[in-house]
Coordinates of C-alpha atoms in Angstrom, one line a residue:
Chain R
X1 CA 0.0 0.0 0.0
X2 CA 1.6 3.3 -1.1
X3 CA 1.1 6.5 0.9
X4 CA 0.5 10.0 -0.4
X5 CA 3.1 11.3 -2.8
X6 CA 3.5 14.9 -3.8
X7 CA 5.6 16.5 -6.6
X8 CA 7.7 18.4 -6.9
X9 CA 9.3 18.5 -3.4
X10 CA 10.7 22.0 -3.9
X11 CA 9.9 24.7 -6.4
X12 CA 11.0 28.3 -7.0
X13 CA 8.8 30.6 -8.9
X14 CA 8.7 34.3 -9.8
X15 CA 6.0 36.7 -8.6
X16 CA 3.1 36.7 -11.2
X17 CA 3.8 33.2 -12.5
X18 CA 1.5 30.2 -12.3
X19 CA 2.3 26.9 -10.6
X20 CA 0.8 23.4 -10.5
X21 CA 1.4 21.1 -7.7
X22 CA 0.5 17.4 -7.9
X23 CA -0.7 14.8 -5.4
X24 CA -1.2 11.0 -5.7
X25 CA -3.6 9.8 -3.0
X26 CA -3.2 6.7 -1.0
X27 CA -4.6 3.6 -2.6
X28 CA -8.4 3.3 -1.8
X29 CA -8.8 6.9 -0.8
X30 CA -11.3 9.0 -2.8
X31 CA -10.9 12.3 -1.0
X32 CA -8.1 14.8 -1.2
X33 CA -7.6 17.9 0.9
X34 CA -5.0 20.6 0.3
X35 CA -3.5 22.7 3.1
X36 CA -1.0 25.6 3.1
X37 CA 1.5 25.8 5.9
X38 CA 3.3 29.1 6.1
X39 CA 6.6 29.2 8.1
X40 CA 6.0 28.9 11.8
X41 CA 2.3 28.4 11.5
X42 CA -0.1 25.5 11.4
X43 CA -1.6 24.2 8.2
X44 CA -4.6 26.1 6.7
X45 CA -7.3 24.5 4.7
X46 CA -7.5 25.4 1.1
X47 CA -10.1 23.0 -0.3
X48 CA -11.2 19.4 -0.5
X49 CA -12.1 17.3 -3.5
X50 CA -14.3 14.2 -3.4
X51 CA -15.0 12.1 -6.4
X52 CA -13.7 14.9 -8.7
X53 CA -15.9 17.6 -7.3
X54 CA -14.9 20.4 -4.9
X55 CA -16.4 19.6 -1.5
X56 CA -15.5 22.5 0.7
X57 CA -13.2 25.5 0.5
X58 CA -11.3 27.6 3.0
X59 CA -10.6 31.3 2.9
X60 CA -8.4 31.4 -0.2
X61 CA -8.9 33.6 -3.3
X62 CA -10.1 32.2 -6.6
X63 CA -6.6 32.2 -8.0
X64 CA -6.2 29.0 -5.9
X65 CA -7.9 26.3 -7.9
X66 CA -7.8 22.5 -8.1
X67 CA -8.7 19.4 -9.9
X68 CA -9.3 15.8 -9.0
X69 CA -8.9 13.0 -11.6
X70 CA -10.8 9.7 -12.0
X71 CA -7.9 7.9 -10.3
X72 CA -8.4 10.3 -7.4
X73 CA -5.0 12.0 -7.9
X74 CA -5.2 15.8 -7.6
X75 CA -3.7 19.1 -8.7
X76 CA -3.4 22.4 -7.0
X77 CA -3.0 25.4 -9.3
X78 CA -2.1 28.9 -8.2
X79 CA -2.2 31.8 -10.6
X80 CA -0.6 35.2 -10.3
X81 CA 1.8 34.1 -7.6
X82 CA 2.4 36.5 -4.7
X83 CA 5.4 36.6 -2.3
X84 CA 3.0 35.5 0.5
X85 CA 2.2 32.3 -1.4
X86 CA 5.6 31.0 -0.3
X87 CA 4.8 28.1 2.0
X88 CA 4.7 24.3 2.3
X89 CA 1.7 22.9 0.5
X90 CA 0.4 19.7 2.0
X91 CA -2.0 17.2 0.4
X92 CA -3.9 14.7 2.5
X93 CA -6.1 11.8 1.3
X94 CA -8.8 10.0 3.2
X95 CA -11.3 7.2 2.7
X96 CA -14.2 9.7 2.6
X97 CA -14.8 13.4 3.3
X98 CA -15.6 12.9 7.0
X99 CA -12.7 10.7 7.8
X100 CA -10.4 13.4 9.3
X101 CA -8.7 11.0 11.7
X102 CA -7.9 8.8 8.7
X103 CA -6.0 11.6 6.9
X104 CA -2.7 10.5 5.4
X105 CA -0.6 13.5 4.6
X106 CA 2.1 13.7 2.0
X107 CA 5.5 15.3 2.7
X108 CA 4.5 18.5 1.0
X109 CA 5.8 20.7 -1.7
X110 CA 7.9 23.7 -0.6
X111 CA 7.1 26.6 -2.8
X112 CA 9.2 29.7 -2.8
X113 CA 8.0 32.8 -4.7
X114 CA 10.7 35.4 -5.4
Chain G
X28 CA -9.0 35.3 14.2
X29 CA -7.2 32.2 15.4
X30 CA -9.8 29.7 16.5
X31 CA -7.3 27.2 17.7
X32 CA -4.2 28.3 19.6
X33 CA -1.2 26.6 20.9
X34 CA 0.4 29.3 23.1
X35 CA 3.7 27.5 23.7
X36 CA 5.9 27.5 20.6
X37 CA 8.3 25.1 22.2
X38 CA 8.7 22.7 25.2
X39 CA 11.8 20.9 26.5
X40 CA 11.5 17.9 28.8
X41 CA 13.8 15.2 30.1
X42 CA 13.6 11.7 28.9
X43 CA 11.2 9.6 31.1
X44 CA 9.3 12.7 32.4
X45 CA 5.8 13.8 31.4
X46 CA 5.3 16.1 28.4
X47 CA 2.1 18.3 28.5
X48 CA 1.1 20.1 25.4
X49 CA -1.7 22.5 25.6
X50 CA -4.3 23.8 23.1
X51 CA -7.1 26.4 23.4
X52 CA -10.0 27.0 21.1
X53 CA -12.8 29.6 20.7
X54 CA -15.4 27.9 18.5
X55 CA -17.9 26.1 20.6
X56 CA -19.2 24.3 17.5
X57 CA -16.0 22.1 17.2
X58 CA -17.1 18.5 17.7
X59 CA -13.8 16.6 17.2
X60 CA -10.3 17.3 18.2
X61 CA -7.1 15.7 16.9
X62 CA -3.4 15.8 17.5
X63 CA -0.8 15.4 14.8
X64 CA 2.9 14.9 15.0
X65 CA 5.3 16.3 12.4
X66 CA 9.0 15.4 11.8
X67 CA 11.1 17.7 9.6
X68 CA 10.7 16.9 5.8
X69 CA 7.7 14.7 6.5
X70 CA 3.9 15.3 6.5
X71 CA 1.9 15.4 9.7
X72 CA 0.9 12.0 11.1
X73 CA -2.2 11.4 13.1
X74 CA -1.5 10.7 16.8
X75 CA -4.7 10.6 18.8
X76 CA -8.2 12.2 18.8
X77 CA -11.1 12.9 21.1
X78 CA -14.8 13.5 20.5
X79 CA -16.4 16.5 22.2
X80 CA -18.7 14.1 24.1
X81 CA -15.7 12.6 26.0
X82 CA -13.2 14.2 28.4
X83 CA -10.4 11.7 28.0
X84 CA -8.9 9.3 25.5
X85 CA -5.9 7.2 26.1
X86 CA -3.6 5.3 23.6
X87 CA -0.5 3.8 25.1
X88 CA 1.8 6.6 26.3
X89 CA -0.5 9.3 24.9
X90 CA -3.6 10.7 26.6
X91 CA -5.7 13.6 25.5
X92 CA -7.9 15.5 27.9
X93 CA -10.7 17.8 26.9
X94 CA -12.2 20.5 29.1
X95 CA -15.2 21.8 27.2
X96 CA -16.2 24.5 29.7
X97 CA -12.7 26.0 29.5
X98 CA -12.4 25.2 25.7
X99 CA -9.0 23.6 26.4
X100 CA -7.4 20.4 25.5
X101 CA -4.1 18.9 26.4
X102 CA -1.9 16.0 25.2
X103 CA 0.1 14.1 27.8
X104 CA 3.0 11.9 26.9
X105 CA 4.3 9.6 29.6
X106 CA 7.1 8.7 29.7
X107 CA 8.6 11.0 27.1
X108 CA 11.2 9.5 24.8
X109 CA 13.8 11.2 22.5
X110 CA 11.9 9.9 19.5
X111 CA 8.9 12.0 20.5
X112 CA 10.9 15.1 19.6
X113 CA 8.8 16.7 16.9
X114 CA 6.3 19.5 16.2
X115 CA 2.8 18.7 17.6
X116 CA -0.3 20.3 16.1
X117 CA -3.7 20.4 17.7
X118 CA -6.6 20.4 15.2
X119 CA -10.3 20.8 15.5
X120 CA -13.3 20.0 13.3
X121 CA -16.7 21.8 13.1
X122 CA -19.0 19.2 11.6
X123 CA -21.4 21.9 10.5
X124 CA -18.7 23.8 8.5
X125 CA -17.7 21.1 6.1
X126 CA -14.8 18.7 6.5
X127 CA -12.0 21.2 7.1
X128 CA -9.6 20.9 10.0
X129 CA -8.6 24.1 11.8
X130 CA -5.0 23.7 13.1
X131 CA -3.1 25.5 15.9
X132 CA 0.3 26.9 15.2
X133 CA 2.2 23.9 16.7
X134 CA 4.4 23.3 19.6
X135 CA 8.0 22.0 19.1
X136 CA 8.7 19.3 21.7
X137 CA 12.3 18.5 22.5
X138 CA 13.0 15.4 24.7
X139 CA 16.5 15.4 26.1
X140 CA 18.2 12.1 26.7

């Protein structure tokens, strides 16, 4: 059984650019949630995808968007990058939307915006 | 507005002693609380949870206590081991607000041999 894998592990982008982060969910999990963790802070909920549909969204602007594919893998897209978008982006998969204690987190993608 | 707060950014304890990590919350609609542990370069891993209808949950060396009237929970680790050194996050769920978890800022625990 594989865990959650995220790619790339590190990324440097320039302000104004666009970025796509990828997440492969754990086998058997159909729900993916994305979190942003700024330095020295706890993770903040961006959104959740369940069976290819957005199933909840945190307080993030529309330039943060996502996709979930039929194999339940997911992408996080951020347009018009700002310096404050620099953070660790964590993906978590679960068996279903309510299974918070069954969350499996990936190791994250460290995004630096310069 | 931080709904979940961990007021101690760091904690240092001696191996074998008790570690107590604290967490306060403001949203009375939270119905489930969880603790996660995070090592450097890894994602958070689930440690232990407690429902709002209980006041204590125990799992081996880890016990979580919930005081609803004070909106406070704590994680006790007894005895502490050097391998417990990590960042610990408290998280809470409001079942009426979707499936998101609200995390505290974390406490870095250092267990000295």
